[in-house]
Amino acid sequence: MKPLPVKKSPCLHRFWIMLVLSAGVLLVGCESGSRGKAGHAGLVYWPAANAQEIELAGLAAAEWNAAHPDVPVTVQPIPESQSTEEVLLAAVVGKTTPDVCSNIWPGVVGQFVRAGALVALDSFADFDSVAAARLPEGQREVFQYDDGRLYQMPWKSNPIMMEYNVRRLQEAGFTHPPATYSEFIRAGQALTRDLTGDGQPDQWMLYVDINVKWWLRYFDFYTFYLAASGGQTLIKNRQVTFDNRAAVEVFRFFRRCFELGIFPRASFQGDTFLAGQVATHITGPWNIAHVDKFKPAGFEFDYAPVPLPDSAAGPVVTYGDPKNIAIFATCQNPRAAWEFVKFLISRRQDLALLRIASQLPIRRDLLSDSLYMPYFKEYPKMVRFAEQAPRTRGVDSAPELREVFDAISQEFEACCVLGRRTPEEAVQRAAERARQVLR
Amino acid sequence: MKVERKIAGNRSSRTGFLLSLPYWAWFAFFMAWPLLFSLVLVFHEWDIYTPMRWVGLGNFVRLFQDDLFWQAILNTLYFLVIHIPLQIGLALLFAVLLNEKIRARGFFRAAYFMPVVVSGIVISLLWQQLFSYENGILNLLLARAGLARIPWLTSPEWAMPSVALMATWKNVGLYIILFLAGLQNIPAWLYEAAGIDGATAWQKFRHITLPMLNPAVIMVLILSTIGGFSLFIEPYVLTGGGPMNRTLSAMLYIYKQAFYFNRMGYAATLGFFFAFIILAVVLVQRKVVEQEALE
Amino acid sequence: MKRALIWLILILGTVVFLYPFLWMVSATFKPEMEIPSFGLLPSSITLASYEQVFAKIPILRSLLNSLVVSISITASVLFFGSMVGYALSRLRFRGREVMVMVILFTMMIPFQLTMIPLYILMVKLHWTDTYLALIVPGMMSGFGILLFRQFFKSVPQALIDAARMDGLSDLQILFRIIWPLSRPVLITVGIITFMNSWNDVLWPLIVIRDQSIMTMPQMVTIFAVSGMAEAQLGVKLAAATLLALPVIIAYAFFQRYFIESLASTGLKG
């Protein structure tokens, strides 16, 4: 055998290259792991990820920073790709939570508290006087945790109402918005039609997203259920309370609407309400500005409470989609954070919330405070939401809530969209699954 | 001589140990620890954020009462019942054809293999369009042929068969190659001998080709079974597990429990059971197929 | 007659397997309204779909992430895998047989079993949303080790003895003598490892939430599923095409290696 030509120099370069590479990878990883930490002196503030709230937060921070250069606030919007709750829970585990977040959904507050992630706000001496202006009469229990303490500052609510195309309903013979299921269905039957003559309808009453993602049911089943049940939520003391007539009525109503074809069973792109494809839309106050901005000439729209079962009586209670402010336990300077929170809920900031984000601050004197009157004069449609605001509900604070909603959503699909189960059966099954989940 | 060996042995003993250390480190962290920790998890309820709670056999009780767990198993079996025969049939057909002396064989092989290398997400997004009820290419074809449209992904009955069809399209190229390799290993004299004995083409296929392809068939069965229980991205993209949970796969259900509902303990329990089922099914398949080959 | 039938079926098969890809690529250049049709030729070519993808998601960043992750994993599997494979095939040490058994055992363990605890480990190590979570768990491959071991066994002992005589250490023997002889197995393990990590989406979905660390398949999946694409077909297909492109190009050049690698091991990508 021929001797191999071998250099004597140590030929471990591959080994070293690999080691250096691995070290590089580790470094990059660690660096990206520690990103997002701001300096000790300042505060990190996470607003919701939509453009209006980011703008609002930016303006608020600028104003605050001008007045408090010693505790500068840095705004970091929550990454858009995931739900806020997921991002926050991941941050809790990684101990990378912000100091202040204004997109706290009451449904997860319990989980945060049990993870020791939140500062109890009522530990600040002036809490009661600050909260008094915000907490609606007799609503303290709604916001407090099981231990009787408050970990969230009520910030804003978005009563969900029925947006309607005035002309379209007039064409269907309705001068007032339909208030009951049978009125709603009648209007739907009158205006659902085939405009292009291809045998398929292309104008409907309402577009319901038929995807089964659990949170989509806030804007159809849950909103209609709160109205039908007079404001009863899904769970009480970890007992399922929604296996009742109201839920069955809501299921029957949606099933009938899909069956009649007044709700399309397809998925659409774009805004079906603005395009005139549907006559109604279940939405919140943020949509006023949107529709005003993009509406075609001559487009008239207004808002009304969602319809009720024929047998039920008003006034209508609706889903409030509340979002609150919390201070996280990782905060190095909770006093300063509390001052910042008080700044965020000040009268002037509430006006900015109305003006920039078109969302309703939770405060008692909203319609009577002279500061806000010019705004409501300018945007009369917002008055409808402000009037609805006292009669809203949030969601139950149970860690299993998503699963309960998922169970409902599965049955909603099976019964209402696909028509494979009776409303009674569907509600029964959803309740049964919810009981299993809560056990 | 003996002394030399001993020295060499000693030297390699140390080096061998050193060289295998990285593996042991990896094994300890990413295999042994997860395996042991899964044994802890199955007895606990845990959302990662709040402290763990011991629930004893609670997760197992939940599992046996959980309709969706059984639904996921049923779905997977349904998937396999469609996918495996289709896969084997098509792969056999094309392998036999490609085994003929034919020009451009390399091209055909490469063409059929293409979906195998492309990511499952690409395939799913592509087929999402093909399957679309309103204006998917498949339904346009059907309509042009004067047939009724098929609600590929939107009807509970069709959804899983559609997913199985797509999975077959994606994977069959691999099995064509496997079968082809198997065919080429069959010695020609076997066929010649059978020809002399007066065997028909079908008899040759049944008694020579099929038994000789047995290892390839086992491979298809095992890989398809594991694939069926690991089905994730296809339903995740196409249907989200619906309609009516008919495409909820084992993996998707674990994912949902863990990352939608934060039930780590229960998700680990599900993983435990599905892993167990996979092993059992694979062992049974191997036994049955080997037995059949012996007969 | 028989020939013609065979040809017919084979060509039909080609259409079934290739046409959808051609159609997909052409659809990304069509105006949105023209996508639902068989034809490959649009009335006018538009780049609107691609413009939207680039505007809506940091797709190039995710391409870079994917490259970093897949290359690191592949390099590591080749490097450490061949080291362990060498030890297992060429060196005698205590625990060698046990190790082979352990590797075989780990290869039988379905991911379903270890996924959740592995995720929790990443959380505990604070590795979520870092490259570490994407790379480190994939740095070793039992299957790669066994392939290396198998191949290295066939290297003539005389070659190794001669190298030892020349005073080469084991690492030098591995990288200087054995690696150059092991092109086929390096390519096989390399292709399979790279493809598996390139195409993986479940693990990134679990450990990465931060858009700037997402891998390309994950980014495309989230883009398509989360509604960011706003149900626009062309945009979704453009994202899918961008994701498929690197693999398709590699496949066009090295298809023989791809086919042989994947078929020799029976592993799917």
PDB file of N, CA and C in Angstrom, chain B residues 184-265:
ATOM      1  N   GLN B 184     -36.150  -4.533  -9.145  1.00  0.00           N
ATOM      2  CA  GLN B 184     -34.900  -4.758  -9.844  1.00  0.00           C
ATOM      3  C   GLN B 184     -34.028  -5.794  -9.146  1.00  0.00           C
ATOM      4  N   ASN B 185     -34.375  -6.069  -7.886  1.00  0.00           N
ATOM      5  CA  ASN B 185     -33.609  -7.082  -7.165  1.00  0.00           C
ATOM      6  C   ASN B 185     -34.121  -8.495  -7.411  1.00  0.00           C
ATOM      7  N   ILE B 186     -35.251  -8.603  -8.102  1.00  0.00           N
ATOM      8  CA  ILE B 186     -35.786  -9.955  -8.352  1.00  0.00           C
ATOM      9  C   ILE B 186     -34.988 -10.583  -9.481  1.00  0.00           C
ATOM     10  N   PRO B 187     -34.380 -11.722  -9.227  1.00  0.00           N
ATOM     11  CA  PRO B 187     -33.571 -12.353 -10.278  1.00  0.00           C
ATOM     12  C   PRO B 187     -34.452 -12.799 -11.447  1.00  0.00           C
ATOM     13  N   ALA B 188     -33.944 -12.563 -12.665  1.00  0.00           N
ATOM     14  CA  ALA B 188     -34.729 -12.868 -13.860  1.00  0.00           C
ATOM     15  C   ALA B 188     -35.028 -14.366 -13.978  1.00  0.00           C
ATOM     16  N   TRP B 189     -34.148 -15.184 -13.430  1.00  0.00           N
ATOM     17  CA  TRP B 189     -34.362 -16.625 -13.638  1.00  0.00           C
ATOM     18  C   TRP B 189     -35.616 -17.137 -12.961  1.00  0.00           C
ATOM     19  N   LEU B 190     -36.047 -16.400 -11.922  1.00  0.00           N
ATOM     20  CA  LEU B 190     -37.274 -16.832 -11.249  1.00  0.00           C
ATOM     21  C   LEU B 190     -38.445 -16.807 -12.234  1.00  0.00           C
ATOM     22  N   TYR B 191     -38.524 -15.703 -13.001  1.00  0.00           N
ATOM     23  CA  TYR B 191     -39.605 -15.558 -13.973  1.00  0.00           C
ATOM     24  C   TYR B 191     -39.445 -16.599 -15.076  1.00  0.00           C
ATOM     25  N   GLU B 192     -38.185 -16.790 -15.501  1.00  0.00           N
ATOM     26  CA  GLU B 192     -37.949 -17.765 -16.570  1.00  0.00           C
ATOM     27  C   GLU B 192     -38.394 -19.149 -16.141  1.00  0.00           C
ATOM     28  N   ALA B 193     -38.014 -19.491 -14.898  1.00  0.00           N
ATOM     29  CA  ALA B 193     -38.396 -20.819 -14.401  1.00  0.00           C
ATOM     30  C   ALA B 193     -39.913 -20.952 -14.349  1.00  0.00           C
ATOM     31  N   ALA B 194     -40.565 -19.874 -13.877  1.00  0.00           N
ATOM     32  CA  ALA B 194     -42.021 -19.926 -13.785  1.00  0.00           C
ATOM     33  C   ALA B 194     -42.629 -20.020 -15.176  1.00  0.00           C
ATOM     34  N   GLY B 195     -42.005 -19.293 -16.136  1.00  0.00           N
ATOM     35  CA  GLY B 195     -42.475 -19.349 -17.520  1.00  0.00           C
ATOM     36  C   GLY B 195     -42.429 -20.765 -18.047  1.00  0.00           C
ATOM     37  N   ILE B 196     -41.351 -21.492 -17.751  1.00  0.00           N
ATOM     38  CA  ILE B 196     -41.211 -22.868 -18.217  1.00  0.00           C
ATOM     39  C   ILE B 196     -42.312 -23.725 -17.607  1.00  0.00           C
ATOM     40  N   ASP B 197     -42.652 -23.420 -16.315  1.00  0.00           N
ATOM     41  CA  ASP B 197     -43.717 -24.182 -15.659  1.00  0.00           C
ATOM     42  C   ASP B 197     -45.098 -23.777 -16.146  1.00  0.00           C
ATOM     43  N   GLY B 198     -45.149 -22.799 -17.054  1.00  0.00           N
ATOM     44  CA  GLY B 198     -46.435 -22.421 -17.654  1.00  0.00           C
ATOM     45  C   GLY B 198     -47.248 -21.451 -16.827  1.00  0.00           C
ATOM     46  N   ALA B 199     -46.587 -20.630 -15.979  1.00  0.00           N
ATOM     47  CA  ALA B 199     -47.330 -19.675 -15.171  1.00  0.00           C
ATOM     48  C   ALA B 199     -47.803 -18.505 -16.027  1.00  0.00           C
ATOM     49  N   THR B 200     -49.005 -18.001 -15.717  1.00  0.00           N
ATOM     50  CA  THR B 200     -49.502 -16.825 -16.438  1.00  0.00           C
ATOM     51  C   THR B 200     -48.830 -15.579 -15.859  1.00  0.00           C
ATOM     52  N   ALA B 201     -49.041 -14.444 -16.542  1.00  0.00           N
ATOM     53  CA  ALA B 201     -48.447 -13.181 -16.075  1.00  0.00           C
ATOM     54  C   ALA B 201     -48.939 -12.862 -14.670  1.00  0.00           C
ATOM     55  N   TRP B 202     -50.256 -13.067 -14.453  1.00  0.00           N
ATOM     56  CA  TRP B 202     -50.828 -12.769 -13.151  1.00  0.00           C
ATOM     57  C   TRP B 202     -50.224 -13.665 -12.082  1.00  0.00           C
ATOM     58  N   GLN B 203     -50.088 -14.957 -12.418  1.00  0.00           N
ATOM     59  CA  GLN B 203     -49.505 -15.882 -11.442  1.00  0.00           C
ATOM     60  C   GLN B 203     -48.080 -15.467 -11.088  1.00  0.00           C
ATOM     61  N   LYS B 204     -47.340 -15.054 -12.130  1.00  0.00           N
ATOM     62  CA  LYS B 204     -45.967 -14.610 -11.870  1.00  0.00           C
ATOM     63  C   LYS B 204     -45.976 -13.428 -10.910  1.00  0.00           C
ATOM     64  N   PHE B 205     -46.899 -12.502 -11.190  1.00  0.00           N
ATOM     65  CA  PHE B 205     -46.967 -11.291 -10.365  1.00  0.00           C
ATOM     66  C   PHE B 205     -47.323 -11.663  -8.932  1.00  0.00           C
ATOM     67  N   ARG B 206     -48.342 -12.553  -8.825  1.00  0.00           N
ATOM     68  CA  ARG B 206     -48.869 -12.887  -7.511  1.00  0.00           C
ATOM     69  C   ARG B 206     -47.852 -13.703  -6.684  1.00  0.00           C
ATOM     70  N   HIS B 207     -47.165 -14.610  -7.368  1.00  0.00           N
ATOM     71  CA  HIS B 207     -46.339 -15.536  -6.597  1.00  0.00           C
ATOM     72  C   HIS B 207     -44.853 -15.232  -6.613  1.00  0.00           C
ATOM     73  N   ILE B 208     -44.427 -14.379  -7.516  1.00  0.00           N
ATOM     74  CA  ILE B 208     -43.010 -13.998  -7.500  1.00  0.00           C
ATOM     75  C   ILE B 208     -42.853 -12.539  -7.099  1.00  0.00           C
ATOM     76  N   THR B 209     -43.493 -11.662  -7.881  1.00  0.00           N
ATOM     77  CA  THR B 209     -43.268 -10.225  -7.660  1.00  0.00           C
ATOM     78  C   THR B 209     -43.694  -9.808  -6.259  1.00  0.00           C
ATOM     79  N   LEU B 210     -44.962 -10.093  -5.918  1.00  0.00           N
ATOM     80  CA  LEU B 210     -45.480  -9.603  -4.648  1.00  0.00           C
ATOM     81  C   LEU B 210     -44.659 -10.081  -3.450  1.00  0.00           C
ATOM     82  N   PRO B 211     -44.402 -11.392  -3.338  1.00  0.00           N
ATOM     83  CA  PRO B 211     -43.609 -11.829  -2.172  1.00  0.00           C
ATOM     84  C   PRO B 211     -42.213 -11.195  -2.137  1.00  0.00           C
ATOM     85  N   MET B 212     -41.640 -10.987  -3.326  1.00  0.00           N
ATOM     86  CA  MET B 212     -40.305 -10.416  -3.334  1.00  0.00           C
ATOM     87  C   MET B 212     -40.321  -8.943  -2.926  1.00  0.00           C
ATOM     88  N   LEU B 213     -41.485  -8.331  -3.077  1.00  0.00           N
ATOM     89  CA  LEU B 213     -41.583  -6.915  -2.711  1.00  0.00           C
ATOM     90  C   LEU B 213     -41.940  -6.726  -1.246  1.00  0.00           C
ATOM     91  N   ASN B 214     -42.041  -7.842  -0.546  1.00  0.00           N
ATOM     92  CA  ASN B 214     -42.529  -7.780   0.820  1.00  0.00           C
ATOM     93  C   ASN B 214     -41.823  -6.747   1.709  1.00  0.00           C
ATOM     94  N   PRO B 215     -40.487  -6.700   1.673  1.00  0.00           N
ATOM     95  CA  PRO B 215     -39.822  -5.696   2.530  1.00  0.00           C
ATOM     96  C   PRO B 215     -40.282  -4.283   2.199  1.00  0.00           C
ATOM     97  N   ALA B 216     -40.463  -4.008   0.916  1.00  0.00           N
ATOM     98  CA  ALA B 216     -40.919  -2.672   0.520  1.00  0.00           C
ATOM     99  C   ALA B 216     -42.324  -2.413   1.041  1.00  0.00           C
ATOM    100  N   VAL B 217     -43.167  -3.446   1.002  1.00  0.00           N
ATOM    101  CA  VAL B 217     -44.538  -3.278   1.488  1.00  0.00           C
ATOM    102  C   VAL B 217     -44.542  -2.994   2.985  1.00  0.00           C
ATOM    103  N   ILE B 218     -43.701  -3.733   3.712  1.00  0.00           N
ATOM    104  CA  ILE B 218     -43.611  -3.478   5.153  1.00  0.00           C
ATOM    105  C   ILE B 218     -43.208  -2.029   5.408  1.00  0.00           C
ATOM    106  N   MET B 219     -42.238  -1.605   4.629  1.00  0.00           N
ATOM    107  CA  MET B 219     -41.762  -0.225   4.759  1.00  0.00           C
ATOM    108  C   MET B 219     -42.902   0.759   4.545  1.00  0.00           C
ATOM    109  N   VAL B 220     -43.687   0.534   3.485  1.00  0.00           N
ATOM    110  CA  VAL B 220     -44.805   1.429   3.197  1.00  0.00           C
ATOM    111  C   VAL B 220     -45.784   1.437   4.361  1.00  0.00           C
ATOM    112  N   LEU B 221     -46.104   0.253   4.859  1.00  0.00           N
ATOM    113  CA  LEU B 221     -47.068   0.166   5.950  1.00  0.00           C
ATOM    114  C   LEU B 221     -46.580   0.921   7.174  1.00  0.00           C
ATOM    115  N   ILE B 222     -45.324   0.686   7.534  1.00  0.00           N
ATOM    116  CA  ILE B 222     -44.802   1.291   8.745  1.00  0.00           C
ATOM    117  C   ILE B 222     -44.707   2.804   8.593  1.00  0.00           C
ATOM    118  N   LEU B 223     -44.148   3.230   7.490  1.00  0.00           N
ATOM    119  CA  LEU B 223     -43.993   4.677   7.300  1.00  0.00           C
ATOM    120  C   LEU B 223     -45.347   5.374   7.197  1.00  0.00           C
ATOM    121  N   SER B 224     -46.308   4.732   6.530  1.00  0.00           N
ATOM    122  CA  SER B 224     -47.626   5.354   6.410  1.00  0.00           C
ATOM    123  C   SER B 224     -48.308   5.453   7.768  1.00  0.00           C
ATOM    124  N   THR B 225     -48.138   4.414   8.585  1.00  0.00           N
ATOM    125  CA  THR B 225     -48.769   4.440   9.900  1.00  0.00           C
ATOM    126  C   THR B 225     -48.197   5.570  10.742  1.00  0.00           C
ATOM    127  N   ILE B 226     -46.864   5.629  10.785  1.00  0.00           N
ATOM    128  CA  ILE B 226     -46.235   6.709  11.546  1.00  0.00           C
ATOM    129  C   ILE B 226     -46.655   8.048  10.961  1.00  0.00           C
ATOM    130  N   GLY B 227     -46.684   8.109   9.628  1.00  0.00           N
ATOM    131  CA  GLY B 227     -47.097   9.351   8.965  1.00  0.00           C
ATOM    132  C   GLY B 227     -48.525   9.727   9.327  1.00  0.00           C
ATOM    133  N   GLY B 228     -49.405   8.756   9.368  1.00  0.00           N
ATOM    134  CA  GLY B 228     -50.807   9.018   9.697  1.00  0.00           C
ATOM    135  C   GLY B 228     -50.965   9.591  11.094  1.00  0.00           C
ATOM    136  N   PHE B 229     -50.236   9.027  12.053  1.00  0.00           N
ATOM    137  CA  PHE B 229     -50.338   9.529  13.420  1.00  0.00           C
ATOM    138  C   PHE B 229     -49.593  10.852  13.583  1.00  0.00           C
ATOM    139  N   SER B 230     -48.687  11.152  12.658  1.00  0.00           N
ATOM    140  CA  SER B 230     -47.935  12.409  12.758  1.00  0.00           C
ATOM    141  C   SER B 230     -48.526  13.508  11.883  1.00  0.00           C
ATOM    142  N   LEU B 231     -49.603  13.183  11.201  1.00  0.00           N
ATOM    143  CA  LEU B 231     -50.248  14.154  10.327  1.00  0.00           C
ATOM    144  C   LEU B 231     -50.482  15.446  11.104  1.00  0.00           C
ATOM    145  N   PHE B 232     -49.900  16.534  10.654  1.00  0.00           N
ATOM    146  CA  PHE B 232     -50.126  17.776  11.381  1.00  0.00           C
ATOM    147  C   PHE B 232     -50.382  18.943  10.444  1.00  0.00           C
ATOM    148  N   ILE B 233     -49.370  19.227   9.624  1.00  0.00           N
ATOM    149  CA  ILE B 233     -49.445  20.477   8.878  1.00  0.00           C
ATOM    150  C   ILE B 233     -50.585  20.442   7.864  1.00  0.00           C
ATOM    151  N   GLU B 234     -50.895  19.248   7.339  1.00  0.00           N
ATOM    152  CA  GLU B 234     -51.954  19.160   6.339  1.00  0.00           C
ATOM    153  C   GLU B 234     -53.297  19.587   6.914  1.00  0.00           C
ATOM    154  N   PRO B 235     -53.778  18.942   7.982  1.00  0.00           N
ATOM    155  CA  PRO B 235     -55.043  19.436   8.545  1.00  0.00           C
ATOM    156  C   PRO B 235     -54.923  20.833   9.137  1.00  0.00           C
ATOM    157  N   TYR B 236     -53.760  21.170   9.681  1.00  0.00           N
ATOM    158  CA  TYR B 236     -53.578  22.492  10.281  1.00  0.00           C
ATOM    159  C   TYR B 236     -53.837  23.580   9.247  1.00  0.00           C
ATOM    160  N   VAL B 237     -53.317  23.372   8.037  1.00  0.00           N
ATOM    161  CA  VAL B 237     -53.474  24.381   6.995  1.00  0.00           C
ATOM    162  C   VAL B 237     -54.830  24.247   6.291  1.00  0.00           C
ATOM    163  N   LEU B 238     -55.222  23.007   5.967  1.00  0.00           N
ATOM    164  CA  LEU B 238     -56.394  22.809   5.111  1.00  0.00           C
ATOM    165  C   LEU B 238     -57.711  23.005   5.843  1.00  0.00           C
ATOM    166  N   THR B 239     -57.821  22.429   7.034  1.00  0.00           N
ATOM    167  CA  THR B 239     -59.139  22.352   7.662  1.00  0.00           C
ATOM    168  C   THR B 239     -59.141  22.788   9.115  1.00  0.00           C
ATOM    169  N   GLY B 240     -57.970  22.933   9.726  1.00  0.00           N
ATOM    170  CA  GLY B 240     -57.933  23.218  11.156  1.00  0.00           C
ATOM    171  C   GLY B 240     -58.504  22.076  11.981  1.00  0.00           C
ATOM    172  N   GLY B 241     -58.617  20.890  11.383  1.00  0.00           N
ATOM    173  CA  GLY B 241     -59.133  19.725  12.119  1.00  0.00           C
ATOM    174  C   GLY B 241     -60.605  19.459  11.815  1.00  0.00           C
ATOM    175  N   GLY B 242     -61.287  20.416  11.230  1.00  0.00           N
ATOM    176  CA  GLY B 242     -62.716  20.259  10.957  1.00  0.00           C
ATOM    177  C   GLY B 242     -62.951  19.635   9.611  1.00  0.00           C
ATOM    178  N   PRO B 243     -64.122  19.656   9.042  1.00  0.00           N
ATOM    179  CA  PRO B 243     -65.371  20.014   9.722  1.00  0.00           C
ATOM    180  C   PRO B 243     -65.837  18.917  10.686  1.00  0.00           C
ATOM    181  N   MET B 244     -66.426  19.357  11.755  1.00  0.00           N
ATOM    182  CA  MET B 244     -66.898  18.452  12.824  1.00  0.00           C
ATOM    183  C   MET B 244     -65.777  17.538  13.326  1.00  0.00           C
ATOM    184  N   ASN B 245     -64.574  18.082  13.393  1.00  0.00           N
ATOM    185  CA  ASN B 245     -63.419  17.346  13.920  1.00  0.00           C
ATOM    186  C   ASN B 245     -63.073  16.098  13.125  1.00  0.00           C
ATOM    187  N   ARG B 246     -63.545  16.014  11.888  1.00  0.00           N
ATOM    188  CA  ARG B 246     -63.312  14.789  11.128  1.00  0.00           C
ATOM    189  C   ARG B 246     -61.883  14.686  10.598  1.00  0.00           C
ATOM    190  N   THR B 247     -61.124  15.780  10.613  1.00  0.00           N
ATOM    191  CA  THR B 247     -59.724  15.670  10.203  1.00  0.00           C
ATOM    192  C   THR B 247     -58.793  15.985  11.370  1.00  0.00           C
ATOM    193  N   LEU B 248     -59.352  15.956  12.577  1.00  0.00           N
ATOM    194  CA  LEU B 248     -58.514  16.161  13.762  1.00  0.00           C
ATOM    195  C   LEU B 248     -57.554  14.978  13.861  1.00  0.00           C
ATOM    196  N   SER B 249     -56.270  15.247  13.711  1.00  0.00           N
ATOM    197  CA  SER B 249     -55.301  14.156  13.780  1.00  0.00           C
ATOM    198  C   SER B 249     -54.708  14.084  15.174  1.00  0.00           C
ATOM    199  N   ALA B 250     -54.024  12.995  15.453  1.00  0.00           N
ATOM    200  CA  ALA B 250     -53.432  12.804  16.776  1.00  0.00           C
ATOM    201  C   ALA B 250     -52.528  13.983  17.133  1.00  0.00           C
ATOM    202  N   MET B 251     -51.646  14.313  16.208  1.00  0.00           N
ATOM    203  CA  MET B 251     -50.679  15.372  16.470  1.00  0.00           C
ATOM    204  C   MET B 251     -51.376  16.713  16.649  1.00  0.00           C
ATOM    205  N   LEU B 252     -52.366  16.968  15.821  1.00  0.00           N
ATOM    206  CA  LEU B 252     -53.079  18.243  15.902  1.00  0.00           C
ATOM    207  C   LEU B 252     -53.793  18.351  17.246  1.00  0.00           C
ATOM    208  N   TYR B 253     -54.315  17.231  17.738  1.00  0.00           N
ATOM    209  CA  TYR B 253     -55.032  17.266  19.002  1.00  0.00           C
ATOM    210  C   TYR B 253     -54.077  17.531  20.165  1.00  0.00           C
ATOM    211  N   ILE B 254     -52.908  16.890  20.121  1.00  0.00           N
ATOM    212  CA  ILE B 254     -51.898  17.169  21.150  1.00  0.00           C
ATOM    213  C   ILE B 254     -51.544  18.649  21.117  1.00  0.00           C
ATOM    214  N   TYR B 255     -51.325  19.145  19.907  1.00  0.00           N
ATOM    215  CA  TYR B 255     -50.943  20.550  19.741  1.00  0.00           C
ATOM    216  C   TYR B 255     -52.018  21.471  20.307  1.00  0.00           C
ATOM    217  N   LYS B 256     -53.266  21.154  19.990  1.00  0.00           N
ATOM    218  CA  LYS B 256     -54.361  21.985  20.482  1.00  0.00           C
ATOM    219  C   LYS B 256     -54.408  21.985  22.007  1.00  0.00           C
ATOM    220  N   GLN B 257     -54.357  20.794  22.588  1.00  0.00           N
ATOM    221  CA  GLN B 257     -54.435  20.706  24.049  1.00  0.00           C
ATOM    222  C   GLN B 257     -53.284  21.469  24.700  1.00  0.00           C
ATOM    223  N   ALA B 258     -52.095  21.349  24.119  1.00  0.00           N
ATOM    224  CA  ALA B 258     -50.923  21.970  24.737  1.00  0.00           C
ATOM    225  C   ALA B 258     -50.882  23.468  24.497  1.00  0.00           C
ATOM    226  N   PHE B 259     -51.123  23.884  23.260  1.00  0.00           N
ATOM    227  CA  PHE B 259     -50.802  25.270  22.936  1.00  0.00           C
ATOM    228  C   PHE B 259     -52.019  26.167  22.726  1.00  0.00           C
ATOM    229  N   TYR B 260     -53.222  25.588  22.614  1.00  0.00           N
ATOM    230  CA  TYR B 260     -54.415  26.429  22.651  1.00  0.00           C
ATOM    231  C   TYR B 260     -54.927  26.489  24.093  1.00  0.00           C
ATOM    232  N   PHE B 261     -54.905  25.339  24.767  1.00  0.00           N
ATOM    233  CA  PHE B 261     -55.572  25.254  26.056  1.00  0.00           C
ATOM    234  C   PHE B 261     -54.594  25.114  27.228  1.00  0.00           C
ATOM    235  N   ASN B 262     -53.305  25.109  26.937  1.00  0.00           N
ATOM    236  CA  ASN B 262     -52.274  25.040  27.973  1.00  0.00           C
ATOM    237  C   ASN B 262     -52.411  23.825  28.902  1.00  0.00           C
ATOM    238  N   ARG B 263     -52.862  22.727  28.374  1.00  0.00           N
ATOM    239  CA  ARG B 263     -52.946  21.528  29.210  1.00  0.00           C
ATOM    240  C   ARG B 263     -51.745  20.630  28.923  1.00  0.00           C
ATOM    241  N   MET B 264     -50.627  20.950  29.545  1.00  0.00           N
ATOM    242  CA  MET B 264     -49.397  20.220  29.263  1.00  0.00           C
ATOM    243  C   MET B 264     -49.486  18.766  29.738  1.00  0.00           C
ATOM    244  N   GLY B 265     -50.036  18.584  30.934  1.00  0.00           N
ATOM    245  CA  GLY B 265     -50.133  17.227  31.474  1.00  0.00           C
ATOM    246  C   GLY B 265     -50.987  16.345  30.580  1.00  0.00           C
TER     247      GLY B 265
END
